[in-house]
Short mmCIF file of C-alpha atoms and ligand atoms in Angstrom, two decimals:
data_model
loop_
_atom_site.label_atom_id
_atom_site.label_comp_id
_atom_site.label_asym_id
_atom_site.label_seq_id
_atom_site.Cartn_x
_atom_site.Cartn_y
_atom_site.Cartn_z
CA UNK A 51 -9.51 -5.60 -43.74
CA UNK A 52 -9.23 -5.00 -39.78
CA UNK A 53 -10.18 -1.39 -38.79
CA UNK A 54 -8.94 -0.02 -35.61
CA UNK A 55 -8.77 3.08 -34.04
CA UNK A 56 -6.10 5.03 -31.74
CA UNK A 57 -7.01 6.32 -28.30
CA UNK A 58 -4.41 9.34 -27.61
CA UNK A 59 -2.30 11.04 -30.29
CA UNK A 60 0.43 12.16 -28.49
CA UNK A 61 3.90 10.26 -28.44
CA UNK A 62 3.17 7.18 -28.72
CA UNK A 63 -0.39 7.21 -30.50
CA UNK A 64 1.58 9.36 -32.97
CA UNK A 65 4.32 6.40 -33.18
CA UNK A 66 1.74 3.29 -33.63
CA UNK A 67 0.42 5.73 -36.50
CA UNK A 68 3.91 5.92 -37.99
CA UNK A 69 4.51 2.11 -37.55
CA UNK A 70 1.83 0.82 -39.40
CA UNK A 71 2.38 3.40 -41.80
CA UNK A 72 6.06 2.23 -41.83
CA UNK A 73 6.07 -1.42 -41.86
CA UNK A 74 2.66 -1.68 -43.71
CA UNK A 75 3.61 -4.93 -45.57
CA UNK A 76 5.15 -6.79 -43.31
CA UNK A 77 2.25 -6.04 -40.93
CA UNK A 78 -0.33 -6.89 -43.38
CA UNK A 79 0.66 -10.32 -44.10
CA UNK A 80 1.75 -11.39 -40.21
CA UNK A 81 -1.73 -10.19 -39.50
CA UNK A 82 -3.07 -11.81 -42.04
CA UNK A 83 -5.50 -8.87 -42.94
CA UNK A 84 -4.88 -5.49 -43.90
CA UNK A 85 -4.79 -2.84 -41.18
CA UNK A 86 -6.24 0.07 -41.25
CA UNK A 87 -6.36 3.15 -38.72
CA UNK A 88 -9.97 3.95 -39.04
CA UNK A 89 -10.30 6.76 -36.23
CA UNK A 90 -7.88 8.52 -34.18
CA UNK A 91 -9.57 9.80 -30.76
CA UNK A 92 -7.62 12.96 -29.16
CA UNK A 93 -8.52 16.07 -27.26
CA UNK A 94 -6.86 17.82 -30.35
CA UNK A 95 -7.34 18.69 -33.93
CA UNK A 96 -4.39 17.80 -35.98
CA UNK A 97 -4.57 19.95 -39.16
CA UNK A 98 -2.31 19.44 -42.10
CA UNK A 99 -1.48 15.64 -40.18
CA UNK A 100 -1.53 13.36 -42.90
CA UNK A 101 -4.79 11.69 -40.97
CA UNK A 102 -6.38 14.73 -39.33
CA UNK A 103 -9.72 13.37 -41.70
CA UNK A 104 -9.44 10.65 -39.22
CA UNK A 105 -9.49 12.27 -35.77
CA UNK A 106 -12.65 12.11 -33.49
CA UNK A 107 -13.64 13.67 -30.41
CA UNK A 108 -16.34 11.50 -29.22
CA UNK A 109 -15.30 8.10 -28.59
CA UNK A 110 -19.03 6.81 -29.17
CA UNK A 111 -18.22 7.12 -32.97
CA UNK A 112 -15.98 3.84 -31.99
CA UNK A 113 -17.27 2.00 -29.58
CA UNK A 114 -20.74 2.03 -31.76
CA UNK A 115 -18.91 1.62 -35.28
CA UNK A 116 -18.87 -2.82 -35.88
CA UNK A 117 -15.92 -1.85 -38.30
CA UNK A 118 -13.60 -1.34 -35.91
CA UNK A 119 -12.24 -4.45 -33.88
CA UNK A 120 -9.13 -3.47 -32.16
CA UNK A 121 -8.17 0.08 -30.41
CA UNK A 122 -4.93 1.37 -29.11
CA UNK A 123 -4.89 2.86 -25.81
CA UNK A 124 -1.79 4.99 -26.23
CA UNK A 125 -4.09 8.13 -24.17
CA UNK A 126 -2.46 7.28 -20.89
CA UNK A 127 -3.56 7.75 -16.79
CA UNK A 128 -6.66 5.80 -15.12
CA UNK A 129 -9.65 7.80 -16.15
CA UNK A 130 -10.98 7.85 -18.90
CA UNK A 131 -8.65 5.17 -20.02
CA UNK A 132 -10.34 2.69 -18.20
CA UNK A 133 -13.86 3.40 -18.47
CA UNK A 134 -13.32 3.38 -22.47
CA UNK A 135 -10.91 0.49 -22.31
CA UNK A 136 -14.22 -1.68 -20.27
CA UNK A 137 -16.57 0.04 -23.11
CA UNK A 138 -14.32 -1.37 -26.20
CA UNK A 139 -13.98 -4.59 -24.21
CA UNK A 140 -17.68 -4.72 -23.11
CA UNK A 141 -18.78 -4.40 -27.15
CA UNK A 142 -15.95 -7.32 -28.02
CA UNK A 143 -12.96 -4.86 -28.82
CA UNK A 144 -9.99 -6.03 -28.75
CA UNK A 145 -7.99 -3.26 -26.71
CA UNK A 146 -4.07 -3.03 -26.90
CA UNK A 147 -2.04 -0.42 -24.66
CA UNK A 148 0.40 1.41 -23.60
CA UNK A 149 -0.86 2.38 -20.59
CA UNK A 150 0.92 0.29 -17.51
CA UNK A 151 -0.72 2.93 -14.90
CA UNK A 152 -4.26 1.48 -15.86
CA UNK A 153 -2.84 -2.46 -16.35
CA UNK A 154 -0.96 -1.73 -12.69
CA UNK A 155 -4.37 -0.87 -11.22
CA UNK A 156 -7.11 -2.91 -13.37
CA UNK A 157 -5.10 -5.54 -15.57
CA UNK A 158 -7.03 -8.18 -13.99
CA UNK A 159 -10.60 -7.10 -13.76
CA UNK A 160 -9.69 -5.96 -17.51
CA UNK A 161 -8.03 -9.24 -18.63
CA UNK A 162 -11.79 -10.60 -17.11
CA UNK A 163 -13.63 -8.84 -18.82
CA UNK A 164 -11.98 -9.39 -22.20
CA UNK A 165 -12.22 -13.28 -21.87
CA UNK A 166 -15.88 -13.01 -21.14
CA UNK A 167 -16.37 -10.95 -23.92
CA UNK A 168 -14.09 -13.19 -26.34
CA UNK A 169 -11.86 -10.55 -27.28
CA UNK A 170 -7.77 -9.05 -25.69
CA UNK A 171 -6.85 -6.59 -23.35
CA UNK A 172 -2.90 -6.96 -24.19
CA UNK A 173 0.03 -4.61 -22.66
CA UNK A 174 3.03 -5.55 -24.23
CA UNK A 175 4.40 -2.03 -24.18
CA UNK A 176 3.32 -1.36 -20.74
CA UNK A 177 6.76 -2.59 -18.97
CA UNK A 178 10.14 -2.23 -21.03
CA UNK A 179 8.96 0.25 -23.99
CA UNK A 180 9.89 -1.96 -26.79
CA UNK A 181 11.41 -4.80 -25.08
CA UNK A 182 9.45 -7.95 -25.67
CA UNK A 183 8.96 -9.36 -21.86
CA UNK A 184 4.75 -9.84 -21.18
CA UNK A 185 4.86 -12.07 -23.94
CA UNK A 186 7.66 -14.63 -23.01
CA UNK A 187 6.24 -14.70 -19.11
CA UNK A 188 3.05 -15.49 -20.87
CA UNK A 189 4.27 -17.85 -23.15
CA UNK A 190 7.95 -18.93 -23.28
CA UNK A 191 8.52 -18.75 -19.27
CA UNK A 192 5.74 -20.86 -18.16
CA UNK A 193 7.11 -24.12 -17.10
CA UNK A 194 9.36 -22.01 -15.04
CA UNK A 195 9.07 -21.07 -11.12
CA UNK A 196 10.26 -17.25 -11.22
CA UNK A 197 12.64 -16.85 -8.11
CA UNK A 198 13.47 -13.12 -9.43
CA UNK A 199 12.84 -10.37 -11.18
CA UNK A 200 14.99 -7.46 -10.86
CA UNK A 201 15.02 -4.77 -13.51
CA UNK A 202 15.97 -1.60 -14.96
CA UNK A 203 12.07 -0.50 -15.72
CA UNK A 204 12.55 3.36 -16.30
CA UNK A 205 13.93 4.82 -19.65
CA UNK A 206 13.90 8.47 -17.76
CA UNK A 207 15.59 7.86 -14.69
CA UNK A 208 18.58 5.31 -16.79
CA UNK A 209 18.86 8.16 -19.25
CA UNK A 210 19.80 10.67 -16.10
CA UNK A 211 21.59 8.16 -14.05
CA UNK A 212 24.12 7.43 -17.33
CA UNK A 213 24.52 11.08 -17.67
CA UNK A 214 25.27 11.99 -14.28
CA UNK A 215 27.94 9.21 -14.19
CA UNK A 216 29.13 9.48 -17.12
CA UNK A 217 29.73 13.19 -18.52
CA UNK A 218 28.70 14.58 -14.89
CA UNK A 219 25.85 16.46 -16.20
CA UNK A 220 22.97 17.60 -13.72
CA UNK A 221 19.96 15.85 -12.95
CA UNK A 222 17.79 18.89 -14.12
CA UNK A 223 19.75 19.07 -17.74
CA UNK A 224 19.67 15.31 -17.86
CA UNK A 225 15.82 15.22 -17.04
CA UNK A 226 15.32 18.34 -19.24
CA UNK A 227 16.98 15.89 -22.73
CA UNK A 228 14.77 12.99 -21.54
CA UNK A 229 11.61 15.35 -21.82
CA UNK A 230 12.53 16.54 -24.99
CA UNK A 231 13.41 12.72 -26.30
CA UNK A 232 9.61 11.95 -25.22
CA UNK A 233 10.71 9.30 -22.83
CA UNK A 234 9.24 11.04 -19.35
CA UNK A 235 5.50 10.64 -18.37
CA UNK A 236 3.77 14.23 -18.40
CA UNK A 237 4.33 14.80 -14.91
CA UNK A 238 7.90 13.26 -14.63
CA UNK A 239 7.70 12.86 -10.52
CA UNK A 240 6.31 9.63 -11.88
CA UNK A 241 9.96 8.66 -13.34
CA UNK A 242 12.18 10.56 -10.31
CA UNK A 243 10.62 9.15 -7.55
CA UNK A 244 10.31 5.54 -8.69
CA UNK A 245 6.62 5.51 -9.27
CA UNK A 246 6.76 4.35 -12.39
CA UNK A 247 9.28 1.70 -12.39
CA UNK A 248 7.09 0.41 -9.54
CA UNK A 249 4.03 0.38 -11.20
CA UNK A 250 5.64 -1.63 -13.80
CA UNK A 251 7.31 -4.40 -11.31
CA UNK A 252 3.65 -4.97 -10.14
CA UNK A 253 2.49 -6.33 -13.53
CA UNK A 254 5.70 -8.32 -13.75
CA UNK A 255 5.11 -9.36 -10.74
CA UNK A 256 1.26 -10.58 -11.13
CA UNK A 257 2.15 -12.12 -14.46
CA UNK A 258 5.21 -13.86 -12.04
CA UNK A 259 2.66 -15.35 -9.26
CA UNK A 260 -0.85 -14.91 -11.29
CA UNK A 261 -2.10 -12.84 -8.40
CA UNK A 262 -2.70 -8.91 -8.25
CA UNK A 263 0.62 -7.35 -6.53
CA UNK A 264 -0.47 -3.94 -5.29
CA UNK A 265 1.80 -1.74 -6.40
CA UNK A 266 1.05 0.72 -3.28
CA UNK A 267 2.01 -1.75 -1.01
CA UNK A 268 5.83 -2.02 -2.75
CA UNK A 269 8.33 0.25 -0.84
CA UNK A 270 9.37 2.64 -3.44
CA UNK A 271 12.35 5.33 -3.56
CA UNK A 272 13.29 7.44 -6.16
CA UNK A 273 16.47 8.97 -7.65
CA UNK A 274 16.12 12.28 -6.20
CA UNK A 275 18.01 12.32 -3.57
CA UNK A 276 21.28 10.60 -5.53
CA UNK A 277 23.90 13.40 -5.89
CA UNK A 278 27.37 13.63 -8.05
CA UNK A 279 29.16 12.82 -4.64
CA UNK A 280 27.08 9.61 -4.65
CA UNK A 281 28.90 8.85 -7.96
CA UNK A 282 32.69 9.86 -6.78
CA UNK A 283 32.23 6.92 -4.15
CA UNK A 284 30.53 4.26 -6.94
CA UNK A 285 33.49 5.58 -8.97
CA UNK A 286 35.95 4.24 -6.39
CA UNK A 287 34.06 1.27 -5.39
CA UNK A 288 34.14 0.59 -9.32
CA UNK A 289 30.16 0.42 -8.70
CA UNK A 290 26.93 1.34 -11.00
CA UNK A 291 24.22 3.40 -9.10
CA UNK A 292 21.21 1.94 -11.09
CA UNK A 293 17.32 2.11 -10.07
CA UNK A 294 16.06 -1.10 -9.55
CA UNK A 295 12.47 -3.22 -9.62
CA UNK A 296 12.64 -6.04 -7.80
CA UNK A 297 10.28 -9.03 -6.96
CA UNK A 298 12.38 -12.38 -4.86
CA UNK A 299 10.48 -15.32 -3.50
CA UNK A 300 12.31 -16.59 -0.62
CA UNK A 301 11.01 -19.27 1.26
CA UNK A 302 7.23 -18.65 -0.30
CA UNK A 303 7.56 -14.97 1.02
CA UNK A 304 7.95 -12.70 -1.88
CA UNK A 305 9.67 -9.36 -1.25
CA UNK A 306 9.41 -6.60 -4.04
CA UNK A 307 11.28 -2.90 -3.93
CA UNK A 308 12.01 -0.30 -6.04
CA UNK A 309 14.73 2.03 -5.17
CA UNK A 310 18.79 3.01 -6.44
CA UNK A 311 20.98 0.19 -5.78
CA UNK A 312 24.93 0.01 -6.11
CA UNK A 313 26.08 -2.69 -8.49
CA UNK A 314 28.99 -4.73 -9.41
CA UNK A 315 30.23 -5.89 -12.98
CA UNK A 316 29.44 -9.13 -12.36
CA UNK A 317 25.72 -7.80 -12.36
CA UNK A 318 24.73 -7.43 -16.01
CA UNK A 319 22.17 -5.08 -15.51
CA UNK A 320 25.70 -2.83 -14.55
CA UNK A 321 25.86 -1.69 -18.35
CA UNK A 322 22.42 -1.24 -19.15
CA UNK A 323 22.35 2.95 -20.49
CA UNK A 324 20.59 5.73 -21.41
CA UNK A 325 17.05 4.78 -22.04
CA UNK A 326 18.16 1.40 -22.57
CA UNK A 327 15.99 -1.03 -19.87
CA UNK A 328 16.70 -4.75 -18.67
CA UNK A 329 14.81 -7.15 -16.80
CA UNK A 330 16.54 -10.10 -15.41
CA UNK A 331 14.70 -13.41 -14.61
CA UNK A 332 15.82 -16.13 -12.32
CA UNK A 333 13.77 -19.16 -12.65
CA UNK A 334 14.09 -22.41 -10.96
CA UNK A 335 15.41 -24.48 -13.97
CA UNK A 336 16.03 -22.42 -16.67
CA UNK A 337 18.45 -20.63 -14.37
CA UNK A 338 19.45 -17.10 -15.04
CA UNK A 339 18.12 -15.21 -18.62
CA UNK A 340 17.72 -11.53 -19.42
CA UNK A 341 15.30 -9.35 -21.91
CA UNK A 342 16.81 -5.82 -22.99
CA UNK A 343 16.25 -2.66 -25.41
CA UNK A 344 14.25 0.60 -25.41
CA UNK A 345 12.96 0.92 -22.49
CA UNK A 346 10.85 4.33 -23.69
CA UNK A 347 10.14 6.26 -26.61
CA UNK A 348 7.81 7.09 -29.75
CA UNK A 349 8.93 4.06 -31.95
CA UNK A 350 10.30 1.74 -29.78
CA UNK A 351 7.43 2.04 -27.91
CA UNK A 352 4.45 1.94 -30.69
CA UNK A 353 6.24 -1.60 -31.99
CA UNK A 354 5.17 -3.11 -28.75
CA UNK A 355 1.63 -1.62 -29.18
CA UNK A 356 1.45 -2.98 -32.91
CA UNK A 357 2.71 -6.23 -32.23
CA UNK A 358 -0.30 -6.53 -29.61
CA UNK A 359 -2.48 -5.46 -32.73
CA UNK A 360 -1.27 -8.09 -35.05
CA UNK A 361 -1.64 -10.34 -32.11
CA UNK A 362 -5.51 -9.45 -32.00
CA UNK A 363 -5.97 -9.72 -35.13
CA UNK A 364 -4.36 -13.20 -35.74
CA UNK A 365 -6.63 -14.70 -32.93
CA UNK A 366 -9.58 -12.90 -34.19
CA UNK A 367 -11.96 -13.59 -31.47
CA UNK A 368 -10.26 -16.42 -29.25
CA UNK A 369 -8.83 -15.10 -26.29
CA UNK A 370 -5.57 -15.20 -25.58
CA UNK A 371 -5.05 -16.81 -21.67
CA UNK A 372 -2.81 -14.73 -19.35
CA UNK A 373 -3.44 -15.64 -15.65
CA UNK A 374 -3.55 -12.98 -13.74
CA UNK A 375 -6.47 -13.39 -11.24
CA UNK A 376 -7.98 -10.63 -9.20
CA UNK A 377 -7.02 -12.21 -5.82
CA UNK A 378 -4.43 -9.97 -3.73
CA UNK A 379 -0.68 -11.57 -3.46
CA UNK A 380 0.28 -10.70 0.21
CA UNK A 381 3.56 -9.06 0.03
CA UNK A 382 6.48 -9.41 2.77
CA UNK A 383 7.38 -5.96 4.89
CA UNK A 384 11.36 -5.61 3.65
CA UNK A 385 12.31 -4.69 7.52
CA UNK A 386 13.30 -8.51 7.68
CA UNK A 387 15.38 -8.31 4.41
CA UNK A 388 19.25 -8.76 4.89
CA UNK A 389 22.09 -6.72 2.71
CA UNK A 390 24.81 -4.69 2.96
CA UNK A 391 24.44 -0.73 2.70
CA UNK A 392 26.68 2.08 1.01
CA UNK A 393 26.74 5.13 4.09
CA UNK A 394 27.85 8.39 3.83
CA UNK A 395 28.78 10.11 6.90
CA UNK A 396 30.56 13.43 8.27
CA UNK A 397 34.38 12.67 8.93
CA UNK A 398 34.61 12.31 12.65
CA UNK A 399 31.69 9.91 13.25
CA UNK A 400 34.08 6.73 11.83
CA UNK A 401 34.27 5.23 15.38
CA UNK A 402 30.64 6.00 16.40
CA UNK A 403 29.91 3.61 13.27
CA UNK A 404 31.99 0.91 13.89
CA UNK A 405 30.64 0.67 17.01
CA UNK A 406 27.08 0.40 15.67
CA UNK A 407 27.79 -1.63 12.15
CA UNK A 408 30.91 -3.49 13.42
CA UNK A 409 33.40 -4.09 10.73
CA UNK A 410 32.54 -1.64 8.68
CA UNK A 411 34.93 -1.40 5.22
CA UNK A 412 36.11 2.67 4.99
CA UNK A 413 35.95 4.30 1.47
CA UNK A 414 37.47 7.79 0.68
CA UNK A 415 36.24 9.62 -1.88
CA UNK A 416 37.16 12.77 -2.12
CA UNK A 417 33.98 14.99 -1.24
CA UNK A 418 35.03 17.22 1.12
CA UNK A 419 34.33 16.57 5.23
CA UNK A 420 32.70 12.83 5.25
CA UNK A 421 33.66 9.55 4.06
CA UNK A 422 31.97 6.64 3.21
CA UNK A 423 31.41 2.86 4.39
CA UNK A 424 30.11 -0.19 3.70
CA UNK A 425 28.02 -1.97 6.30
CA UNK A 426 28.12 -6.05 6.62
CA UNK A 427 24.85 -7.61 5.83
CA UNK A 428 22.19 -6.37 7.95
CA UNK A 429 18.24 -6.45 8.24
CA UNK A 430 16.67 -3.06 6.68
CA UNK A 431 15.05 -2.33 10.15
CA UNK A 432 17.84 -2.85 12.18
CA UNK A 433 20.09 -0.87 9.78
CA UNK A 434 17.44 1.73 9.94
CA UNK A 435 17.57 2.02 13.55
CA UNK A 436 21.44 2.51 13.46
CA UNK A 437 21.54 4.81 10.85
CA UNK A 438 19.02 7.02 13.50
CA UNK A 439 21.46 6.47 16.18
CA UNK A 440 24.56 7.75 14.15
CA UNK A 441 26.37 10.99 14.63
CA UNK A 442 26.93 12.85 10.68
CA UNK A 443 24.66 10.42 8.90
CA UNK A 444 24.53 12.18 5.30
CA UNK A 445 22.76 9.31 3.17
CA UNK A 446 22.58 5.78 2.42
CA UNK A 447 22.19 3.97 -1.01
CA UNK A 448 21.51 -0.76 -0.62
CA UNK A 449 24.10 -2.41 -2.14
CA UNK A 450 22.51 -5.32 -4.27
CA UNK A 451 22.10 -8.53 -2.48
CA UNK A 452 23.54 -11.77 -3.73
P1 NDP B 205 1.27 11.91 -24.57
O1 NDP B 205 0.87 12.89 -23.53
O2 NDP B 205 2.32 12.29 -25.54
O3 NDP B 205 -0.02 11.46 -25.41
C1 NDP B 205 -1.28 11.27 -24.86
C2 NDP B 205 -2.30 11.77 -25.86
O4 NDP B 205 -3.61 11.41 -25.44
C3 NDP B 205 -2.27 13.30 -26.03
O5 NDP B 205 -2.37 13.65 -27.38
C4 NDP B 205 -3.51 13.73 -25.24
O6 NDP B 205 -4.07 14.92 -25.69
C5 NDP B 205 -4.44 12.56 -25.52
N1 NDP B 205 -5.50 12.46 -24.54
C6 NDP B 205 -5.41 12.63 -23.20
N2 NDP B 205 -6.63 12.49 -22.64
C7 NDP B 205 -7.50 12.25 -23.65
C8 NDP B 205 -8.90 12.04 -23.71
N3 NDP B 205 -9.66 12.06 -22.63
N4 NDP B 205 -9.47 11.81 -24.92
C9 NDP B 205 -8.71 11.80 -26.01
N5 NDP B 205 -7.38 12.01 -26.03
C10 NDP B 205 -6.77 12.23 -24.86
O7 NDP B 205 1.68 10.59 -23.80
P2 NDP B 205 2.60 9.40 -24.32
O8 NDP B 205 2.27 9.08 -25.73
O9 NDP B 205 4.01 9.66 -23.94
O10 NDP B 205 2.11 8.22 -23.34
C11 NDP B 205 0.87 7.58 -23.54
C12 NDP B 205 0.82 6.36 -22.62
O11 NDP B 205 1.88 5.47 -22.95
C13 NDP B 205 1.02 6.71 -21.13
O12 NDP B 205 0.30 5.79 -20.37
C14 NDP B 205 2.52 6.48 -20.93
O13 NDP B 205 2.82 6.19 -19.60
C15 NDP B 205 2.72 5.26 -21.82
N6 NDP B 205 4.08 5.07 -22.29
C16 NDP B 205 4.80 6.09 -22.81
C17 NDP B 205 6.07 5.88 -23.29
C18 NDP B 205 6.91 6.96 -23.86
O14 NDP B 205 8.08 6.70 -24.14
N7 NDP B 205 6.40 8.17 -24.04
C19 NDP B 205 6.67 4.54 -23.26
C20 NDP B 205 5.81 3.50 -22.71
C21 NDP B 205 4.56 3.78 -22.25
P3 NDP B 205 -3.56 16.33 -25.04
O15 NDP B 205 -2.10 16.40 -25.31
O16 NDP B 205 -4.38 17.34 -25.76
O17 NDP B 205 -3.87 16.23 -23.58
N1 HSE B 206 8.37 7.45 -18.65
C1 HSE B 206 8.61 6.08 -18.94
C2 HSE B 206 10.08 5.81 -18.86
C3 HSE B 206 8.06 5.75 -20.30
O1 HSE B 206 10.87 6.77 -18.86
O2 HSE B 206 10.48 4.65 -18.80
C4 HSE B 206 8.14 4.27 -20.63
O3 HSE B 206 7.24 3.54 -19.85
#
């Protein structure tokens, strides 16, 4: 029998819980043990829970009990997730979580610390909710050079993107639902303004290049600043207005952003909904391939987590290698980056921007006093300096490059 605990009842803690519960067979004989949820560490009491007898308050009644050999981070945020997470690895715990806020800011040093201890820091559910995508760049992508990765990397802000497009509900009523549905982080300015999504590109994008991508050095926009007349335009240009994670290598420079981007059809991240998420991979021979499903959520979520647990407890105490080494990967400013940009503008300023942007292709949507255009392909800096110099500029959204 392997004995583990859970760090963090809450949505997903709750879901690993209902998992093993669920699936308890199955689980037991890929694992190759029975597993059992020994403890359950929360701020909390849980009474009339099903395994409130198992809920602890001081996490020394683990990290002290041999029994237990794998624990669940599902508690979430950097402290005291990480001094707990070093603790469990420090005594040989195998640790498997949720938590892509502590993997974006320690997955090395904690990756180091499990192989020198002879035990697994894994993070399947850390990027993509349920959608299996550490595991093939660890495994099935390695003979490939990763040119891209562009992705949809945030359940929340998908969910009220779909909703705005589609049934032209607010942002506040469709960020209200994803609350409810569990997918937003507790403070959701983490989903809205992009944080997240680029916290999660960073570990795709040290598991891409084996080096520690800073996530504070990606440039990172949010979706809070996308409005319905945003949509009336994408509607006309028969676009998607998706929120993107991207990492390119172009000529050994690697560029990484996060922001909304306008997409075609021939993009099939274009259909990608709800809290559905999608990472797309370009590598150098096997050519284009793409990884998609529940991008949030209790269940969806808690498989990820549990499939890191039977992982652990098939390699018992080998270590399982993932290279990602604490050395910095020095990332390119975007200001040299060419593409073409979506503008919206007050009517009357159509001649001021053709003089700045050249041929610029005019788009009529509709919303009331301003019009739209599409810029030719242009460096981010230089666009930014015209954008200053025009007369009505309302907004701007990148259109994806090629
Ligand atoms: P919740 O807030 O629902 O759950 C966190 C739980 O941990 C709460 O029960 C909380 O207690 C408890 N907790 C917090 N601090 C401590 C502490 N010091 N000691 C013991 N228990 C503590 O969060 P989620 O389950 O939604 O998320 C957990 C992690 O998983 C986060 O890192 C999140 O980003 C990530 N994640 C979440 C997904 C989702 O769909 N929800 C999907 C993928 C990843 P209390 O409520 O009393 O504070
Ligand atoms: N808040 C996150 C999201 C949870 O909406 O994608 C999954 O990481």
């Amino acid at each position: 029998m392997i004995s583990i605990a859970v760090f963090g009842y809450g949505t997903v803690g709750s879901g690993v819980v209902e998992v093993i519960e669920k699936n308890r067979e199955v689980i037991d004989k890929r694992a190759g043990e029975e597993i059992r949820v020994k403890y359950i560490l929360d701020l909390r009491d849980f009474p009339g829970d099903p395994y409130a007898d198992r809920v602890v308050h001081d996490v020394n009644v683990i990290l002290q009990d041999p029994e237990v050999s794998i624990i669940c981070e599902t508690m979430g945020g950097n402290e005291p997730a990480f001094t707990y997470s070093m603790q469990a690895l420090k005594a040989g715990k195998s640790v498997c979580t949720s938590n892509k806020e502590l993997v974006a800011n320690h997955g090395a040093e904690l990756i180091r610390t499990a192989r020198e201890n002879r035990c697994n820091y894994l993070f399947e559910a850390s990027v993509g909710g349920g959608i299996p995508i550490i595991r093939p760049l660890n495994v099935a992508l390695t003979a490939e050079k990763i040119e891209l990765i562009s992705g949809i990397l945030n359940g929340t802000t998908n969910y009220i993107l779909t909703h705005m497009a589609e049934d032209g509900s607010s942002f506040e009523e469709s960020l209200k639902e994803a609350q409810e549905k569990g997918y937003a982080e507790r403070n959701p300015e983490a989903d809205v303004e992009g944080y997240d999504a680029c916290r999660k590109i960073a570990i795709l994008a040290s598991l891409m290049t084996g080096k520690t991508v800073c996530y504070e050095e990606i440039h990172t926009e949010g979706i809070t600043k996308i409005t319905h007349e945003d949509f009336l335009y994408a509607e006309k240009m028969n676009l998607f207005i998706k929120l993107l994670a991207r990492i390119r290598e172009q000529d050994g420079k690697y560029y990484a952003i996060v922001a909304p981007f306008l997409i075609g059809e021939k993009n099939p991240l274009h259909s990608v909904n709800d809290v559905f998420n999608a990472i797309f991979i370009r590598g150098n021979t096997l050519g284009d391939s793409m990884y998609y499903g529940r991008g949030a959520g209790k269940l969806p979520t808690a498989s990820a987590v549990v499939s890191d647990v039977i992982d652990c407890a098939k390699h018992g105490h080998t270590h399982i290698v993932c290279l990602w080494e604490e050395e910095k990967l020095p990332l390119s400013s975007i200001d040299g980056f060419s593409r073409r940009f979506f503008v919206r503008a007050a009517e009357g300023s159509e001649e001021a921007a053709r003089e700045l942007f050249g041929e610029i292709e005019r788009i009529d949507a509709g919303a009331a006093g301003e019009f739209g255009f599409v810029t030719p392909a242009i460096s981010e800096k230089e666009f930014a300096e015209k954008c200053a110099a025009l007369p009505g500029f309302i907004s701007r959204i990148r259109l994806e490059e090629a």
